[in-house]
């Protein structure tokens, strides 16, 4: 290392005053460019990425807190005869249903209902009872969104 510094000293002293100023200025400019593009810019980019990550995680955390807990409260199961279960579920959604017993379970005729209420009724029966739809015939009604249906359930 001493030999390298000695050689640099000899080389530096051999330069004229003007060459020393130009070489020093060039070295300072190169050091500034290395400092800016090798240290400052990467630190600024890393800081911007960290702030963006913080905002993302804060947003996700707020959404998770707003969603509430992920535990489900157990759904109350409907008890009783299949005819009563089907008619009670239909009545709770405002459907005029006519259930009748069949050899394999229950057949329910819904004369005029909202399609959304009919689908909610089928989903409610699937979630709260042992009745499972085995066949469904759904026909479009006279008004938009209105249907009539015949649904067969097996217990």
CSV table of C-alpha atoms in Angstrom, one decimal:
chain,number,residue,atom,x,y,z
A,1,UNK,CA,0.0,0.0,0.0
A,2,UNK,CA,2.9,2.3,0.8
A,3,UNK,CA,4.4,1.6,-2.6
A,4,UNK,CA,1.1,2.5,-4.3
A,5,UNK,CA,0.8,5.8,-2.3
A,6,UNK,CA,4.4,6.6,-3.2
A,7,UNK,CA,3.8,6.0,-6.9
A,8,UNK,CA,0.6,8.1,-6.7
A,9,UNK,CA,2.6,10.9,-5.0
A,10,UNK,CA,5.3,10.9,-7.7
A,11,UNK,CA,2.6,10.9,-10.4
A,12,UNK,CA,0.7,13.7,-8.8
A,13,UNK,CA,3.8,15.9,-8.3
A,14,UNK,CA,4.7,15.4,-12.0
A,15,UNK,CA,1.3,17.0,-13.0
A,16,UNK,CA,1.1,20.8,-13.7
A,17,UNK,CA,-1.1,23.0,-11.6
A,18,UNK,CA,-3.8,23.0,-14.3
A,19,UNK,CA,-3.7,19.2,-14.6
A,20,UNK,CA,-4.1,18.8,-10.9
A,21,UNK,CA,-7.2,21.1,-10.9
A,22,UNK,CA,-8.7,19.2,-13.8
A,23,UNK,CA,-8.0,15.7,-12.3
A,24,UNK,CA,-9.3,16.8,-8.9
A,25,UNK,CA,-12.5,18.2,-10.4
A,26,UNK,CA,-13.0,15.0,-12.5
A,27,UNK,CA,-12.4,12.8,-9.3
A,28,UNK,CA,-15.0,14.9,-7.4
A,29,UNK,CA,-17.5,14.6,-10.2
A,30,UNK,CA,-17.1,10.9,-10.4
A,31,UNK,CA,-17.4,10.6,-6.6
A,32,UNK,CA,-20.6,12.7,-6.8
A,33,UNK,CA,-22.1,10.5,-9.6
A,34,UNK,CA,-21.2,7.3,-7.6
A,35,UNK,CA,-22.7,8.8,-4.5
A,36,UNK,CA,-26.0,9.9,-6.2
A,37,UNK,CA,-26.6,6.8,-8.4
A,38,UNK,CA,-24.9,4.3,-6.2
A,39,UNK,CA,-26.2,5.3,-2.8
A,40,UNK,CA,-28.9,8.0,-2.8
A,41,UNK,CA,-31.1,6.8,-5.6
A,42,UNK,CA,-31.2,3.2,-4.4
A,43,UNK,CA,-32.1,4.4,-0.9
A,44,UNK,CA,-34.9,6.6,-2.3
A,45,UNK,CA,-36.3,3.7,-4.3
A,46,UNK,CA,-36.2,1.4,-1.3
A,47,UNK,CA,-37.9,4.0,0.8
A,48,UNK,CA,-40.6,4.5,-1.8
A,49,UNK,CA,-41.2,0.8,-2.0
A,50,UNK,CA,-41.4,0.5,1.8
A,51,UNK,CA,-43.9,3.3,2.0
A,52,UNK,CA,-46.0,1.7,-0.8
A,53,UNK,CA,-45.9,-1.6,1.1
A,54,UNK,CA,-47.0,0.1,4.3
A,55,UNK,CA,-49.9,1.7,2.6
A,56,UNK,CA,-50.9,-1.7,1.0
A,57,UNK,CA,-50.7,-3.5,4.3
A,58,UNK,CA,-52.6,-0.8,6.1
A,59,UNK,CA,-55.4,-1.0,3.5
A,60,UNK,CA,-55.5,-4.8,3.8
A,61,UNK,CA,-55.6,-4.5,7.6
A,62,UNK,CA,-58.4,-2.0,7.5
A,63,UNK,CA,-60.4,-4.3,5.1
A,64,UNK,CA,-59.8,-7.3,7.3
A,65,UNK,CA,-60.9,-5.4,10.4
A,66,UNK,CA,-64.0,-4.2,8.6
A,67,UNK,CA,-64.9,-7.7,7.5
A,68,UNK,CA,-65.1,-8.9,11.1
A,69,UNK,CA,-64.3,-12.3,12.3
A,70,UNK,CA,-64.1,-15.3,10.1
A,71,UNK,CA,-66.0,-17.6,12.5
A,72,UNK,CA,-69.5,-18.6,11.4
A,73,UNK,CA,-72.3,-18.9,13.8
A,74,UNK,CA,-74.0,-22.2,13.4
A,75,UNK,CA,-77.1,-22.2,11.4
A,76,UNK,CA,-80.2,-23.3,13.2
A,77,UNK,CA,-81.4,-26.6,11.6
A,78,UNK,CA,-85.1,-26.9,10.7
A,79,UNK,CA,-86.7,-29.8,12.5
A,80,UNK,CA,-89.9,-31.6,11.7
A,81,UNK,CA,-91.7,-33.3,8.8
A,82,UNK,CA,-90.4,-32.5,5.3
A,83,UNK,CA,-93.7,-30.9,4.3
A,84,UNK,CA,-93.6,-28.6,7.3
A,85,UNK,CA,-89.9,-27.8,6.7
A,86,UNK,CA,-90.5,-26.9,3.1
A,87,UNK,CA,-93.6,-24.8,3.7
A,88,UNK,CA,-92.0,-22.9,6.7
A,89,UNK,CA,-88.9,-22.1,4.7
A,90,UNK,CA,-91.0,-20.8,1.8
A,91,UNK,CA,-93.2,-18.8,4.1
A,92,UNK,CA,-90.1,-17.1,5.7
A,93,UNK,CA,-89.2,-15.8,2.3
A,94,UNK,CA,-92.7,-14.8,1.3
A,95,UNK,CA,-93.2,-17.6,-1.2
A,96,UNK,CA,-96.7,-19.1,-1.8
A,97,UNK,CA,-95.7,-22.7,-1.9
A,98,UNK,CA,-97.9,-25.8,-2.1
A,99,UNK,CA,-96.1,-28.9,-0.8
A,100,UNK,CA,-97.3,-32.4,-1.3
A,101,UNK,CA,-95.9,-35.7,-0.2
A,102,UNK,CA,-94.5,-38.0,-2.9
A,103,UNK,CA,-93.1,-41.5,-2.8
A,104,UNK,CA,-89.5,-40.3,-2.6
A,105,UNK,CA,-89.9,-37.1,-0.6
A,106,UNK,CA,-91.7,-33.9,-1.2
A,107,UNK,CA,-92.9,-32.0,-4.3
A,108,UNK,CA,-93.4,-28.2,-3.9
A,109,UNK,CA,-95.2,-26.1,-6.4
A,110,UNK,CA,-94.5,-22.4,-6.4
A,111,UNK,CA,-97.0,-20.6,-8.6
A,112,UNK,CA,-95.6,-17.1,-8.9
A,113,UNK,CA,-92.5,-15.9,-7.2
A,114,UNK,CA,-89.5,-13.7,-7.6
A,115,UNK,CA,-86.5,-15.6,-9.0
A,116,UNK,CA,-84.2,-14.2,-6.3
A,117,UNK,CA,-86.6,-15.4,-3.6
A,118,UNK,CA,-86.9,-18.8,-5.2
A,119,UNK,CA,-83.1,-19.2,-5.3
A,120,UNK,CA,-82.8,-17.9,-1.7
A,121,UNK,CA,-85.4,-20.5,-0.6
A,122,UNK,CA,-83.5,-23.4,-2.3
A,123,UNK,CA,-80.2,-22.2,-0.7
A,124,UNK,CA,-81.9,-21.8,2.7
A,125,UNK,CA,-83.3,-25.4,2.5
A,126,UNK,CA,-79.9,-26.8,1.5
A,127,UNK,CA,-78.2,-25.0,4.5
A,128,UNK,CA,-80.8,-25.5,7.2
A,129,UNK,CA,-82.4,-28.9,6.5
A,130,UNK,CA,-81.8,-32.4,5.1
A,131,UNK,CA,-84.0,-31.7,2.1
A,132,UNK,CA,-82.0,-31.8,-1.2
A,133,UNK,CA,-83.5,-30.7,-4.5
A,134,UNK,CA,-83.5,-33.7,-6.9
A,135,UNK,CA,-85.4,-32.1,-9.7
A,136,UNK,CA,-86.5,-28.6,-10.5
A,137,UNK,CA,-88.6,-27.2,-13.3
A,138,UNK,CA,-88.6,-23.5,-13.5
A,139,UNK,CA,-90.6,-21.5,-16.0
A,140,UNK,CA,-90.5,-17.8,-16.8
A,141,UNK,CA,-93.5,-15.8,-15.6
A,142,UNK,CA,-95.4,-13.0,-17.3
A,143,UNK,CA,-93.5,-10.2,-15.5
A,144,UNK,CA,-89.8,-9.8,-15.6
A,145,UNK,CA,-88.0,-11.6,-12.7
A,146,UNK,CA,-91.1,-13.7,-11.9
A,147,UNK,CA,-91.1,-17.5,-12.2
A,148,UNK,CA,-93.2,-20.5,-11.4
A,149,UNK,CA,-91.5,-23.7,-10.3
A,150,UNK,CA,-92.0,-27.3,-9.4
A,151,UNK,CA,-89.3,-28.7,-7.1
A,152,UNK,CA,-88.9,-32.3,-6.0
A,153,UNK,CA,-87.0,-32.8,-2.8
A,154,UNK,CA,-85.5,-36.0,-1.4
A,155,UNK,CA,-85.0,-36.3,2.3
